[in-house]
PDB file of C-alpha atoms in Angstrom:
ATOM      1  CA  UNK A   1      13.281  -7.366 193.763  1.00 58.00           C
ATOM      2  CA  UNK A   2      10.807  -9.726 195.278  1.00 57.00           C
ATOM      3  CA  UNK A   3       7.585 -10.903 193.686  1.00 60.00           C
ATOM      4  CA  UNK A   4       4.763  -8.622 194.819  1.00 55.00           C
ATOM      5  CA  UNK A   5       0.996  -8.428 195.005  1.00 54.00           C
ATOM      6  CA  UNK A   6      -0.968  -5.174 195.327  1.00 52.00           C
ATOM      7  CA  UNK A   7      -4.042  -5.015 197.563  1.00 51.00           C
ATOM      8  CA  UNK A   8      -6.398  -2.019 197.793  1.00 52.00           C
ATOM      9  CA  UNK A   9      -8.059  -1.070 201.080  1.00 51.00           C
ATOM     10  CA  UNK A  10     -11.720  -0.320 200.505  1.00 53.00           C
ATOM     11  CA  UNK A  11     -12.424   2.449 202.987  1.00 52.00           C
ATOM     12  CA  UNK A  12      -9.188   4.455 202.725  1.00 55.00           C
ATOM     13  CA  UNK A  13      -8.283   3.566 199.142  1.00 55.00           C
ATOM     14  CA  UNK A  14      -4.600   3.151 199.975  1.00 65.00           C
ATOM     15  CA  UNK A  15      -2.432   0.788 198.037  1.00 68.00           C
ATOM     16  CA  UNK A  16      -0.493  -1.824 200.042  1.00 68.00           C
ATOM     17  CA  UNK A  17       2.218  -3.883 198.395  1.00 71.00           C
ATOM     18  CA  UNK A  18       2.608  -7.377 199.748  1.00 77.00           C
ATOM     19  CA  UNK A  19       5.889  -9.039 198.746  1.00 75.00           C
ATOM     20  CA  UNK A  20       7.616 -12.336 199.305  1.00 75.00           C
ATOM     21  CA  UNK A  21      11.320 -12.201 200.113  1.00 73.00           C
ATOM     22  CA  UNK A  22      14.039 -14.623 198.958  1.00 76.00           C
ATOM     23  CA  UNK A  23      13.195 -16.935 201.876  1.00 79.00           C
ATOM     24  CA  UNK A  24       9.471 -16.903 200.958  1.00 78.00           C
ATOM     25  CA  UNK A  25       8.423 -14.724 203.897  1.00 80.00           C
ATOM     26  CA  UNK A  26       5.619 -12.225 203.467  1.00 78.00           C
ATOM     27  CA  UNK A  27       6.762  -8.568 203.486  1.00 76.00           C
ATOM     28  CA  UNK A  28       4.586  -5.454 203.547  1.00 76.00           C
ATOM     29  CA  UNK A  29       7.485  -3.124 202.699  1.00 73.00           C
ATOM     30  CA  UNK A  30       9.164  -2.894 199.350  1.00 75.00           C
ATOM     31  CA  UNK A  31      12.669  -4.432 199.115  1.00 78.00           C
ATOM     32  CA  UNK A  32      14.303  -0.948 199.153  1.00 82.00           C
ATOM     33  CA  UNK A  33      12.335   0.195 202.222  1.00 82.00           C
ATOM     34  CA  UNK A  34      12.960  -3.129 203.956  1.00 80.00           C
ATOM     35  CA  UNK A  35      16.720  -2.875 203.287  1.00 86.00           C
ATOM     36  CA  UNK A  36      16.705   0.733 204.501  1.00 91.00           C
ATOM     37  CA  UNK A  37      14.811  -0.355 207.652  1.00 88.00           C
ATOM     38  CA  UNK A  38      17.350  -3.104 208.341  1.00 90.00           C
ATOM     39  CA  UNK A  39      20.230  -0.623 207.885  1.00 95.00           C
ATOM     40  CA  UNK A  40      18.473   1.811 210.200  1.00 95.00           C
ATOM     41  CA  UNK A  41      18.007  -0.944 212.810  1.00 95.00           C
ATOM     42  CA  UNK A  42      21.736  -1.827 212.566  1.00 96.00           C
ATOM     43  CA  UNK A  43      22.679   1.840 212.942  1.00 97.00           C
ATOM     44  CA  UNK A  44      20.372   2.139 215.954  1.00 97.00           C
ATOM     45  CA  UNK A  45      21.943  -0.926 217.547  1.00 97.00           C
ATOM     46  CA  UNK A  46      25.437   0.471 216.896  1.00 97.00           C
ATOM     47  CA  UNK A  47      24.357   3.846 218.321  1.00 97.00           C
ATOM     48  CA  UNK A  48      22.876   2.207 221.432  1.00 97.00           C
ATOM     49  CA  UNK A  49      26.125   0.252 221.915  1.00 97.00           C
ATOM     50  CA  UNK A  50      28.164   3.446 221.592  1.00 97.00           C
ATOM     51  CA  UNK A  51      25.875   5.201 224.086  1.00 97.00           C
ATOM     52  CA  UNK A  52      26.258   2.289 226.519  1.00 97.00           C
ATOM     53  CA  UNK A  53      30.076   2.432 226.131  1.00 97.00           C
ATOM     54  CA  UNK A  54      29.975   6.198 226.635  1.00 97.00           C
ATOM     55  CA  UNK A  55      27.755   5.781 229.697  1.00 97.00           C
ATOM     56  CA  UNK A  56      30.228   3.271 231.149  1.00 97.00           C
ATOM     57  CA  UNK A  57      33.110   5.648 230.495  1.00 97.00           C
ATOM     58  CA  UNK A  58      31.213   8.525 232.096  1.00 97.00           C
ATOM     59  CA  UNK A  59      30.395   6.311 235.097  1.00 97.00           C
ATOM     60  CA  UNK A  60      34.090   5.450 235.560  1.00 97.00           C
ATOM     61  CA  UNK A  61      35.007   9.130 235.173  1.00 97.00           C
ATOM     62  CA  UNK A  62      32.424  10.153 237.765  1.00 97.00           C
ATOM     63  CA  UNK A  63      33.776   7.530 240.189  1.00 97.00           C
ATOM     64  CA  UNK A  64      37.340   8.806 239.670  1.00 97.00           C
ATOM     65  CA  UNK A  65      36.224  12.412 240.130  1.00 97.00           C
ATOM     66  CA  UNK A  66      34.270  11.493 243.273  1.00 97.00           C
ATOM     67  CA  UNK A  67      37.342   9.769 244.696  1.00 97.00           C
ATOM     68  CA  UNK A  68      39.460  12.839 243.892  1.00 98.00           C
ATOM     69  CA  UNK A  69      36.833  15.126 245.427  1.00 97.00           C
ATOM     70  CA  UNK A  70      36.923  13.040 248.619  1.00 98.00           C
ATOM     71  CA  UNK A  71      40.735  13.260 248.705  1.00 98.00           C
ATOM     72  CA  UNK A  72      40.576  17.027 248.147  1.00 98.00           C
ATOM     73  CA  UNK A  73      37.965  17.421 250.894  1.00 97.00           C
ATOM     74  CA  UNK A  74      40.115  15.360 253.277  1.00 97.00           C
ATOM     75  CA  UNK A  75      43.167  17.495 252.494  1.00 97.00           C
ATOM     76  CA  UNK A  76      41.102  20.663 252.967  1.00 97.00           C
ATOM     77  CA  UNK A  77      39.996  19.426 256.382  1.00 97.00           C
ATOM     78  CA  UNK A  78      43.609  18.611 257.277  1.00 97.00           C
ATOM     79  CA  UNK A  79      44.721  22.080 256.162  1.00 97.00           C
ATOM     80  CA  UNK A  80      41.946  23.708 258.197  1.00 97.00           C
ATOM     81  CA  UNK A  81      42.969  21.647 261.228  1.00 95.00           C
ATOM     82  CA  UNK A  82      46.613  22.635 260.813  1.00 95.00           C
ATOM     83  CA  UNK A  83      45.671  26.296 260.367  1.00 93.00           C
ATOM     84  CA  UNK A  84      43.572  26.115 263.534  1.00 94.00           C
ATOM     85  CA  UNK A  85      46.497  24.508 265.374  1.00 94.00           C
ATOM     86  CA  UNK A  86      48.834  27.286 264.206  1.00 92.00           C
ATOM     87  CA  UNK A  87      46.360  29.978 265.254  1.00 91.00           C
ATOM     88  CA  UNK A  88      45.850  28.205 268.565  1.00 94.00           C
ATOM     89  CA  UNK A  89      49.613  27.929 269.096  1.00 94.00           C
ATOM     90  CA  UNK A  90      50.023  31.641 268.363  1.00 90.00           C
ATOM     91  CA  UNK A  91      47.314  32.462 270.899  1.00 92.00           C
ATOM     92  CA  UNK A  92      48.851  30.050 273.434  1.00 95.00           C
ATOM     93  CA  UNK A  93      52.274  31.650 273.036  1.00 94.00           C
ATOM     94  CA  UNK A  94      50.830  35.150 273.453  1.00 94.00           C
ATOM     95  CA  UNK A  95      48.931  34.020 276.566  1.00 95.00           C
ATOM     96  CA  UNK A  96      52.031  32.303 277.954  1.00 96.00           C
ATOM     97  CA  UNK A  97      54.119  35.406 277.253  1.00 97.00           C
ATOM     98  CA  UNK A  98      51.601  37.556 279.127  1.00 97.00           C
ATOM     99  CA  UNK A  99      51.614  35.119 282.063  1.00 97.00           C
ATOM    100  CA  UNK A 100      55.419  35.095 282.166  1.00 97.00           C
ATOM    101  CA  UNK A 101      55.569  38.888 281.927  1.00 97.00           C
ATOM    102  CA  UNK A 102      53.076  39.117 284.785  1.00 97.00           C
ATOM    103  CA  UNK A 103      55.208  36.707 286.817  1.00 97.00           C
ATOM    104  CA  UNK A 104      58.335  38.785 286.043  1.00 98.00           C
ATOM    105  CA  UNK A 105      56.522  41.950 287.180  1.00 98.00           C
ATOM    106  CA  UNK A 106      55.449  40.242 290.421  1.00 97.00           C
ATOM    107  CA  UNK A 107      59.033  39.046 291.098  1.00 98.00           C
ATOM    108  CA  UNK A 108      60.417  42.529 290.338  1.00 98.00           C
ATOM    109  CA  UNK A 109      57.929  44.090 292.780  1.00 97.00           C
ATOM    110  CA  UNK A 110      58.855  41.460 295.374  1.00 97.00           C
ATOM    111  CA  UNK A 111      62.569  42.175 294.807  1.00 97.00           C
ATOM    112  CA  UNK A 112      61.908  45.912 295.203  1.00 97.00           C
ATOM    113  CA  UNK A 113      60.060  45.266 298.495  1.00 97.00           C
ATOM    114  CA  UNK A 114      62.910  43.064 299.751  1.00 98.00           C
ATOM    115  CA  UNK A 115      65.484  45.709 298.777  1.00 97.00           C
ATOM    116  CA  UNK A 116      63.574  48.408 300.685  1.00 98.00           C
ATOM    117  CA  UNK A 117      63.137  46.065 303.658  1.00 97.00           C
ATOM    118  CA  UNK A 118      66.897  45.325 303.572  1.00 97.00           C
ATOM    119  CA  UNK A 119      67.711  49.043 303.509  1.00 97.00           C
ATOM    120  CA  UNK A 120      65.348  49.622 306.429  1.00 97.00           C
ATOM    121  CA  UNK A 121      66.870  46.732 308.414  1.00 97.00           C
ATOM    122  CA  UNK A 122      70.391  47.947 307.571  1.00 97.00           C
ATOM    123  CA  UNK A 123      69.484  51.425 308.960  1.00 97.00           C
ATOM    124  CA  UNK A 124      68.013  49.855 312.125  1.00 97.00           C
ATOM    125  CA  UNK A 125      71.177  47.755 312.538  1.00 96.00           C
ATOM    126  CA  UNK A 126      73.401  50.800 312.042  1.00 96.00           C
ATOM    127  CA  UNK A 127      71.352  52.755 314.590  1.00 96.00           C
ATOM    128  CA  UNK A 128      71.489  49.851 317.080  1.00 96.00           C
ATOM    129  CA  UNK A 129      75.238  49.464 316.572  1.00 95.00           C
ATOM    130  CA  UNK A 130      75.691  53.192 317.097  1.00 94.00           C
ATOM    131  CA  UNK A 131      73.579  52.992 320.238  1.00 93.00           C
ATOM    132  CA  UNK A 132      75.576  49.990 321.509  1.00 93.00           C
ATOM    133  CA  UNK A 133      78.818  51.869 320.761  1.00 92.00           C
ATOM    134  CA  UNK A 134      77.531  54.926 322.541  1.00 91.00           C
ATOM    135  CA  UNK A 135      76.379  52.935 325.537  1.00 90.00           C
ATOM    136  CA  UNK A 136      79.638  51.027 325.755  1.00 90.00           C
ATOM    137  CA  UNK A 137      81.632  54.268 325.595  1.00 88.00           C
ATOM    138  CA  UNK A 138      79.532  55.697 328.419  1.00 82.00           C
ATOM    139  CA  UNK A 139      80.142  52.700 330.717  1.00 74.00           C
ATOM    140  CA  UNK A 140      83.811  52.854 330.547  1.00 64.00           C
TER     141      UNK A 140
END
């Protein structure tokens, strides 16, 4: 170990060892405690470095996950938009089908009216032709 000198504190009566290390620096800790303290400091530095590396890794992971979350959200919005378009198209087709069916019904009613009007006009023509025939037979 190092050469040491013991000093007693008067009011607390605690013993303090003062040592000189190999480079002639004054040390308050014993060589074993000083070595243990240095090892602990090295371990703390290594631990802090590992924590910093871990923090960097976590930061990169969070950035990647955020980017993926944004992509997922974008795809969800696209899917919702497409679903809305499909639902809208279904509604549009149903509405168009109803409009076409209504138009067909109107045309069928119009055709029925024209057919009845034709029958009525055909009867009038037949009556007029019969009357003309009758009148021409009477003149001769």
